[in-house]
XYZ file of C-alpha atoms in Angstrom:
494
model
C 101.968 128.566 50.778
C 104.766 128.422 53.601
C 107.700 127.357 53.333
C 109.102 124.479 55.655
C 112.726 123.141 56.265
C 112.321 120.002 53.813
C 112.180 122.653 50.912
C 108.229 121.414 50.296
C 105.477 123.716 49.868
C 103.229 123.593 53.044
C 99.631 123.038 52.261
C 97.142 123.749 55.321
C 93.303 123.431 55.731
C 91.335 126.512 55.588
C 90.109 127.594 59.141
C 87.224 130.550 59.928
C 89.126 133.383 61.395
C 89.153 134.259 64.957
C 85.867 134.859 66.459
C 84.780 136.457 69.938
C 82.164 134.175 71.636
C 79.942 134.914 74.528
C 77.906 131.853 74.539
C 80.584 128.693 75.972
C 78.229 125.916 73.929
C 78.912 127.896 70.626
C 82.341 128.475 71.369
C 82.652 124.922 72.167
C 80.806 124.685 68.832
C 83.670 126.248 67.042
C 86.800 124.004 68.930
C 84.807 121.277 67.468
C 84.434 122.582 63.821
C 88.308 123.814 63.705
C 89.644 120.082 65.585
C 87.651 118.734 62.902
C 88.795 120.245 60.034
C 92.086 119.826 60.789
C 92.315 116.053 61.765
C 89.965 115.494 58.630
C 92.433 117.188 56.158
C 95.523 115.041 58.281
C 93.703 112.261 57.744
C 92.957 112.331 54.798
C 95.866 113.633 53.036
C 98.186 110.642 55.117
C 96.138 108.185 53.865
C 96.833 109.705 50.071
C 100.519 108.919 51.049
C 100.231 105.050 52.006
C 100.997 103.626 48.669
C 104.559 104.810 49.799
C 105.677 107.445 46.970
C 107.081 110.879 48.262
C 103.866 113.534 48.546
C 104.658 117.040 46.259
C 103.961 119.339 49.398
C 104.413 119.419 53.370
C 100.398 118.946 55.140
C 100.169 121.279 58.165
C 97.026 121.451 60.293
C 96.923 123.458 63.466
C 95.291 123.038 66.904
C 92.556 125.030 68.205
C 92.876 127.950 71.025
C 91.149 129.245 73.400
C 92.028 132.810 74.567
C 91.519 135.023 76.830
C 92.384 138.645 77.601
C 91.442 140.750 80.629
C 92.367 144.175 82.210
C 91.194 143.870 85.401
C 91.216 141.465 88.197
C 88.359 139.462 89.166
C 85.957 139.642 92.174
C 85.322 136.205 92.912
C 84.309 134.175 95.503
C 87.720 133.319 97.655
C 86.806 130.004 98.379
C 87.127 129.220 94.568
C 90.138 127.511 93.593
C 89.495 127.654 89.718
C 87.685 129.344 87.150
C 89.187 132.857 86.886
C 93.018 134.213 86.293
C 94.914 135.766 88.767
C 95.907 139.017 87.026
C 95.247 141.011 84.051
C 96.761 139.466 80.937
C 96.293 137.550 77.738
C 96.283 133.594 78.648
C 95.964 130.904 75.848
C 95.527 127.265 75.801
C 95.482 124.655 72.755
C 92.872 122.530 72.671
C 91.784 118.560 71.487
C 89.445 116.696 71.882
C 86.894 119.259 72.394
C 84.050 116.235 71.754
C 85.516 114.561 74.361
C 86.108 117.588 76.800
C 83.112 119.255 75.775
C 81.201 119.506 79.041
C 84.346 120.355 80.729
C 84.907 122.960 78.766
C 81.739 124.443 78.330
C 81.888 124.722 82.296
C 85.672 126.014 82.302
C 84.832 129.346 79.708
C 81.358 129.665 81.647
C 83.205 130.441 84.750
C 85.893 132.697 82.936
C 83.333 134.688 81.186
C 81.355 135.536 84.369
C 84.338 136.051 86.453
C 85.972 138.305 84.049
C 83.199 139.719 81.912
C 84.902 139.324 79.108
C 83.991 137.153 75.864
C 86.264 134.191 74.844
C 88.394 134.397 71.447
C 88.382 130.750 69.325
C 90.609 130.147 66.525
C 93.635 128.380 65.273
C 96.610 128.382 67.101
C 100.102 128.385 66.120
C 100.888 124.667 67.793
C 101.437 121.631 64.504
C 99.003 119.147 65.198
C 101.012 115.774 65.007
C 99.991 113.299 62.084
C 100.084 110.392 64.689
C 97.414 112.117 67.111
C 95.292 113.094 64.167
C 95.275 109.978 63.006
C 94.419 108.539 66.216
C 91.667 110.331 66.509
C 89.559 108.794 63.978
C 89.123 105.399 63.185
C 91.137 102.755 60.905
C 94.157 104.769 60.548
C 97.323 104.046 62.210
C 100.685 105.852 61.268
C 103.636 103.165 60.360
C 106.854 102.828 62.451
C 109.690 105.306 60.730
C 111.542 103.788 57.922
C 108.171 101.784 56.954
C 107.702 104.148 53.849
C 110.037 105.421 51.303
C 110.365 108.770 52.396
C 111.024 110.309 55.990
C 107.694 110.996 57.398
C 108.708 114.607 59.346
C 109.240 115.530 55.796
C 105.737 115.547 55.002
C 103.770 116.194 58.198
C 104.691 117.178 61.158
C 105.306 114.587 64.575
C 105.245 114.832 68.586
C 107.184 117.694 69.844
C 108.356 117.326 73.471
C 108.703 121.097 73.854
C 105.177 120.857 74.122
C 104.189 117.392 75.503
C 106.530 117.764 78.488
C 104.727 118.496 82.134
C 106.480 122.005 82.428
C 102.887 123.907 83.077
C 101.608 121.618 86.124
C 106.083 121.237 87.648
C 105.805 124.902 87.625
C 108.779 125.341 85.247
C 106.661 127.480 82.716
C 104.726 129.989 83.297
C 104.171 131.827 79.481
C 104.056 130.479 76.383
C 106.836 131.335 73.601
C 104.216 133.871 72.200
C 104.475 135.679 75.710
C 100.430 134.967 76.840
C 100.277 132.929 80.154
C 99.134 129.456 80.464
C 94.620 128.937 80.431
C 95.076 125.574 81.316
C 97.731 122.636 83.000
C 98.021 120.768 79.901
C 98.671 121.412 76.315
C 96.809 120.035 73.231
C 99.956 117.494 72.728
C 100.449 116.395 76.129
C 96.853 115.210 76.555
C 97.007 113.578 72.954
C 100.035 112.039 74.005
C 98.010 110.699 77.205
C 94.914 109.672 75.448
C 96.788 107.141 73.457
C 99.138 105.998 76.066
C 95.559 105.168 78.342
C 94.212 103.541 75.434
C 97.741 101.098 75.216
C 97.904 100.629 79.163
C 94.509 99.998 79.694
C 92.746 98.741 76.359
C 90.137 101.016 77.033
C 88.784 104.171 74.923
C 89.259 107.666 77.480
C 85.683 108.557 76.661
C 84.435 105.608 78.766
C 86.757 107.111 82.128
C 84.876 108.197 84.901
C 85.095 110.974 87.581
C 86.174 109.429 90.145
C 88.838 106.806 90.154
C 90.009 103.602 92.303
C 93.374 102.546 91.893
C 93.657 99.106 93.102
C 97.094 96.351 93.019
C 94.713 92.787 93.125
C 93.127 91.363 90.702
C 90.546 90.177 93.601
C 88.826 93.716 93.949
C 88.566 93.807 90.180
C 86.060 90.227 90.564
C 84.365 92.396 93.434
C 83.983 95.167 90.694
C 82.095 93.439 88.161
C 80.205 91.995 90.926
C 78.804 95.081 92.075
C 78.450 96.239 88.674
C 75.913 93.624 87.948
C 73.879 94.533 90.680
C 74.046 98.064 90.150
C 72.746 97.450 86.440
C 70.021 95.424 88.099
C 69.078 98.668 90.191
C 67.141 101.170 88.316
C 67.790 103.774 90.960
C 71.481 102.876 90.627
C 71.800 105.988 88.357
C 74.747 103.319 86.820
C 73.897 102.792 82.681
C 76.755 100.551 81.616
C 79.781 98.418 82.798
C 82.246 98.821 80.341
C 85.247 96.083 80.620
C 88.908 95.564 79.559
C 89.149 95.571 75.039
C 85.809 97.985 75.415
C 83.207 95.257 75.874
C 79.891 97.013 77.260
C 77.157 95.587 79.485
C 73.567 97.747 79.731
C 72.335 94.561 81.646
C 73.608 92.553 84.793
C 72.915 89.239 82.909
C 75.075 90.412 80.032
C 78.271 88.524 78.725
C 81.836 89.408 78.885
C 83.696 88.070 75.999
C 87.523 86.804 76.859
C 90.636 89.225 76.169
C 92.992 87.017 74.035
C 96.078 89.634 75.457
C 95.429 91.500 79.055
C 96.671 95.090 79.159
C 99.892 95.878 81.214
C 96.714 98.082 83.590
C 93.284 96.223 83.079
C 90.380 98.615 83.821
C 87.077 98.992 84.290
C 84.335 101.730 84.295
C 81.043 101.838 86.181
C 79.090 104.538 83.743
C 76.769 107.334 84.790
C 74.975 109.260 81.930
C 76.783 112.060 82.972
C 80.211 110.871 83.705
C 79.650 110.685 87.623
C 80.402 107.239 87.529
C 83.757 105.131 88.756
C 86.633 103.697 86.779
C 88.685 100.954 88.577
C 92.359 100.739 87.702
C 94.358 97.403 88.088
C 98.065 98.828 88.293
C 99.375 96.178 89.766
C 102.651 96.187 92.017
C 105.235 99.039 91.979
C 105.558 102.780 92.454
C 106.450 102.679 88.535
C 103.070 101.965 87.261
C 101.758 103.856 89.970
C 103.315 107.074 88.499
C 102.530 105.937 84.833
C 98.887 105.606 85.419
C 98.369 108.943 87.202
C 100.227 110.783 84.621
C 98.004 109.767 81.637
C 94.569 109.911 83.335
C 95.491 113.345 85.150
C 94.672 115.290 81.151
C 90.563 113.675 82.076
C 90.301 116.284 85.099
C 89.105 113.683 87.121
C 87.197 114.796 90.382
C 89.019 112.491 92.436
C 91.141 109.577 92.820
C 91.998 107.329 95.470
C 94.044 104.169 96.360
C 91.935 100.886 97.823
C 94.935 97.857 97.786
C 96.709 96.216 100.466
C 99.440 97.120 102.793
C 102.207 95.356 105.202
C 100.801 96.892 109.050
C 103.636 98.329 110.826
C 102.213 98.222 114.494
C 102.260 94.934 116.748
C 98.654 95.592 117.660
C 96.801 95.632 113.866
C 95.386 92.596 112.486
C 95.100 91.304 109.094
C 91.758 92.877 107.994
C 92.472 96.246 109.417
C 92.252 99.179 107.841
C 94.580 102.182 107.409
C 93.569 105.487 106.792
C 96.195 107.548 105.252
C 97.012 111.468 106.623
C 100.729 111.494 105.497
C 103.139 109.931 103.431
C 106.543 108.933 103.559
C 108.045 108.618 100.096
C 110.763 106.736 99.609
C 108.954 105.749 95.928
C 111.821 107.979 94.307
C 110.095 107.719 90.530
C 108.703 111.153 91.158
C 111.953 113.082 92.923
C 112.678 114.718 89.807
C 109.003 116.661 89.479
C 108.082 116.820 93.394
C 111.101 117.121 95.576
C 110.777 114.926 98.758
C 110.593 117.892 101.175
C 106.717 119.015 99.781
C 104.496 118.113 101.821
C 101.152 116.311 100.632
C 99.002 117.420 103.258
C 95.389 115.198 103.613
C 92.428 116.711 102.250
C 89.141 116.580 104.764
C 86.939 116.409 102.377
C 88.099 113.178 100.773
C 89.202 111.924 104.347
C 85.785 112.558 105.680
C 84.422 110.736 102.908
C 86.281 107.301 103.496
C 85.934 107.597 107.471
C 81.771 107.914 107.194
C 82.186 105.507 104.538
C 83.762 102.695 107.070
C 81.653 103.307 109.558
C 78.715 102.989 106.990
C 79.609 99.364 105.553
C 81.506 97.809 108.940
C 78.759 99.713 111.151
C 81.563 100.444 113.460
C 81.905 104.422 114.676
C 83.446 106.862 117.105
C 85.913 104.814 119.199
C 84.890 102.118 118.511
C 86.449 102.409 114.839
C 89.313 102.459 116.014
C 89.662 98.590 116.746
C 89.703 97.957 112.842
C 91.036 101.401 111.608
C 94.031 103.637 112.421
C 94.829 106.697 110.815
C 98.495 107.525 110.190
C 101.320 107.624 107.729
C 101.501 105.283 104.994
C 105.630 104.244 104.012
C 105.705 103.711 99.924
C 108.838 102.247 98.754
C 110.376 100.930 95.742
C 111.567 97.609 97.236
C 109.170 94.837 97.159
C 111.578 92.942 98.775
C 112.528 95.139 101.326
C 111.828 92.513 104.563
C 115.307 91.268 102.985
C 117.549 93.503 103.672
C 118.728 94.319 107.448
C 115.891 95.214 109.472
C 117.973 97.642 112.226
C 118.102 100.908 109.371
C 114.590 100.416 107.623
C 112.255 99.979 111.273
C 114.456 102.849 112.648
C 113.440 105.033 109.597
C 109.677 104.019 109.611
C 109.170 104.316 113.939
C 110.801 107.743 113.310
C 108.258 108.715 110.729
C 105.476 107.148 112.500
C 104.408 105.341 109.507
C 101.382 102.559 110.450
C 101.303 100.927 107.257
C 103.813 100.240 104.164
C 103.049 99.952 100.655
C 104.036 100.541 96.296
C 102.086 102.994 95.576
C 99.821 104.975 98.089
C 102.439 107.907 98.090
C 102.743 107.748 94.529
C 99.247 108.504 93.822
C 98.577 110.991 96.671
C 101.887 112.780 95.214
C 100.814 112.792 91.297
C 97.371 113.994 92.729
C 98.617 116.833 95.034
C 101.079 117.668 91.096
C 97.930 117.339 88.844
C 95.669 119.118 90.839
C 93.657 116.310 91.477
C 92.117 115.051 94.773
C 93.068 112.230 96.238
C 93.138 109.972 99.701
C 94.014 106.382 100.866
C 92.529 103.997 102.752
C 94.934 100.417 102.946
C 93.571 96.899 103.842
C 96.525 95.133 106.039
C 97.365 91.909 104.295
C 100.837 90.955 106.449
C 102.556 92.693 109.210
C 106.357 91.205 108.387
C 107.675 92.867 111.410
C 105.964 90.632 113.494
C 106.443 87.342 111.821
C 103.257 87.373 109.688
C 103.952 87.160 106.284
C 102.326 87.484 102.828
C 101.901 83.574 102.163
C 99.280 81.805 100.188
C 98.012 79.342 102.918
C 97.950 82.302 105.478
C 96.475 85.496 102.778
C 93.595 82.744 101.578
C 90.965 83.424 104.000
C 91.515 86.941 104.499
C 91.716 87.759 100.814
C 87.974 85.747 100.934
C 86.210 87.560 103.984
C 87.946 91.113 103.333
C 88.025 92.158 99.468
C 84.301 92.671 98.955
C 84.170 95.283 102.399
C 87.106 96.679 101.566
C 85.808 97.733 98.209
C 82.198 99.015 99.245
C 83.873 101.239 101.372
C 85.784 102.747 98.755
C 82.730 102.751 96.287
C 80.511 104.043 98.901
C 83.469 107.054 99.527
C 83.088 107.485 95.670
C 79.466 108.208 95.692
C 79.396 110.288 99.041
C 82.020 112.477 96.943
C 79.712 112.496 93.824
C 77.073 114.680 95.795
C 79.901 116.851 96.448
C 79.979 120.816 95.221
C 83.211 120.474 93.029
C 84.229 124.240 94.330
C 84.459 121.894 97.794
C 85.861 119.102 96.251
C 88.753 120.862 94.413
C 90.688 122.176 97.730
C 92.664 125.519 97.556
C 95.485 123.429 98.993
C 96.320 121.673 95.461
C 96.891 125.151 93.923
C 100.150 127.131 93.494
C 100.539 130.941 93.562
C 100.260 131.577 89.581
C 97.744 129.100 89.089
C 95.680 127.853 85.907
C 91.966 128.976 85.254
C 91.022 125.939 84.197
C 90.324 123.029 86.795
């Protein structure tokens, strides 16, 4: 037994030692057997501790790890963006969830082992698995507030660590870990636990219902147009769509089903449109503000989502839109601010074609508008994100000067946001804005004047991005996932 700084002996579980796999299902097979074990003996040993008195030893269990070590550099195909290391090394990445990841990471050390030619090493790593995320994990437990118990609780086990729940991998700031191998993967086992549990606070839903691709939307009307088409789509056995899983984890299989009330709504309500395979859509409600924009992003970035985009309305800039028009995002101004500190203003968050291809056939599919004629209802442009709801307040002469200079068409809360966190996490992303006022021009956001457009333009609005969604779904992910979103020393894994 080790000892630890509260003078306790440390008791840990007993783990297989480190094995060499060539087969990704078995080595996923192994993640699952060590995550087990140790959340099991966490678990279990916490619960021992609830009738308060002061445990006799210190409970350590440790994450799993993948890693991998290769002399050579791989021949790959250049258009890949992922799957392979960029130079000859020993990388290493802790690992949770692997139940919930599994398919992920099956596919992640599938690519690695063909690319390199090399087989994968599984064991324990060296990372403290926190009580509170092995707790979380299972089902019943949840670890008291500190000073609930008679004894400190770091004592006894050990507790979230920012030096390894921070976002120092994906902000470039870290590029080995303290043992000296280089980073496998964006994320470490504690930052994605930390995630998984904020997503299940924010939006009272489990992460293993999340889809693949993700709407991010800021009215509560598109979420009505949701279920809507969820209903139908559960009507449609050629749907390929199994379940519509609500806010609080309620499930429909059929459209006729029942959706029981939510005594307390979430601070992000959300909603997922299941495929059997994960292929499906999740639609977040993040409401107003750059803040929630950010905080939304951040969590579901650890589910490698395939894509995200942003379907919510927008103030039109230009004298000659109309309320109903859409807005097609290629650049951003960002004057959001809540994400200065990670991604400096000056980087550029360039559009991605694929995803921008996607929305544009997608318009033209549900308005049955195309080529120039498109362009009555749709104009492609920058999008203006601020951090000022009220920013029509303020004197006009500095803010229009700012926005005609950037040749912004549209101004919202969170459109920059999103496109931002995506082009940090890796993830694609896009835009395409609904124009609900133009306060430049004297048309403002007012009940009696939003009614009837809110009525006539939410459901289009929303096919269109749903219809984007599924065009993307066919989509090769090595043509999805865009060189563009990757740095020089870049993670293997997606």
């Amino acid at each position: 037994m080790m000892k630890s700084d509260s003078n306790l002996p440390v008791e840990t579980v007993p783990v297989p030692a480190p094995e060499y796999f060539s087969d990704p299902v078995k080595a996923v097979d192994r993640l699952c057997e060590l995550y087990s074990a140790a959340t099991e003996f966490l678990t279990q040993n916490f619960s021992a501790t609830l009738n308060g008195e002061m445990p006799k030893a210190r409970f350590r269990a440790y994450y799993p790890e993948v890693r991998l070590t290769t002399t050579t550099y791989a021949k790959v195909d250049s258009r890949l963006s992922y799957g392979h290391v960029s130079a000859p090394g020993t990388y290493t990445a802790t690992i949770t969830r692997p139940d919930l990841f599994r398919n992920y990471l099956e596919q992640q050390l599938q690519l690695l082992m063909e690319h390199h030619g090399v087989e994968i090493l599984i064991g324990a790593s060296e990372t403290p698995m926190p009580v509170h995320f092995a707790a979380g994990a299972g089902e019943g437990v949840t670890v008291p507030q500190d000073g609930a118990m008679d004894f400190t609780l770091r004592d006894v086990f050990d507790v979230p660590d920012l030096v390894t729940t921070n976002d120092a991998i994906v902000n470039g700031e870290s590029t080995t870990h303290a043992d000296g191998t280089c980073h496998l993967a964006a994320f470490t086992a504690q930052r994605v636990d930390y995630s998984l549990a904020r997503l299940s606070h924010y939006t009272a839903t489990d992460p293993e219902h999340f889809q693949n691709h993700v709407l991010f939307t800021n009215y509560q009307f598109y979420v009505e147009e949701f279920e809507a088409y969820a209903r139908a789509a559960l009507a449609d056995p050629e749907s390929g769509y199994v379940a519509f899983v609500s806010t609080g984890n309620h499930s429909l299989t059929k459209p006729d089903g029942t959706i029981p009330p939510v005594d307390k709504m979430p601070q992000m309500p959300t909603y997922h449109l299941k495929k059997a395979d994960g292929s499906g859509i999740t639609l977040v409600n993040i409401g107003v503000g750059p803040s929630n924009a950010k905080t939304a992003t951040d969590h579901i970035a650890v589910l490698r989502p395939h894509v995200w985009l942003m379907v919510g309305h927008c103030a039109g800039l230009r004298n000659s839109q109309s309320l109903g028009d859409f807005v097609l995002a290629h650049a951003y101004l960002r004057e959001d601010h809540v994400l200065d500190d990670d991604l400096p203003v000056w980087v550029p968050i360039p559009p991605l074609a694929e995803v921008q291809i996607a929305l544009e056939d997608a318009v033209e599919e549900v308005t049955k508008l195309e080529g120039y004629d498109l362009k009555r209802i749709m104009r492609t442009g920058t999008v203006a994100t601020i951090d000022n709801r009220n920013w029509e307040l303020r004197d006009q002469s500095g803010p229009v000067h700012r926005l005609s200079q950037s040749r912004a068409i549209a101004l919202d809360m969170e459109s920059a946001t999103i496109a931002a966190n995506g082009f940090r996490f890796r993830v694609p992303y896009g835009t395409l804005l609904c124009v609900s006022d133009k306060p430049l021009h004297g048309e403002l956001k007012l009940p009696g004047m939003a009614s009837d457009f809110y009525k006539t333009q939410v459901t289009r609005h929303l096919l269109i991005g749903i219809n984007a969604m599924e065009r993307l779904a066919k989509m090769p992910l090595e043509r999805l996932h865009s060189r563009k979103l990757r740095s020089f020393d870049e993670t293997a894994f997606l």
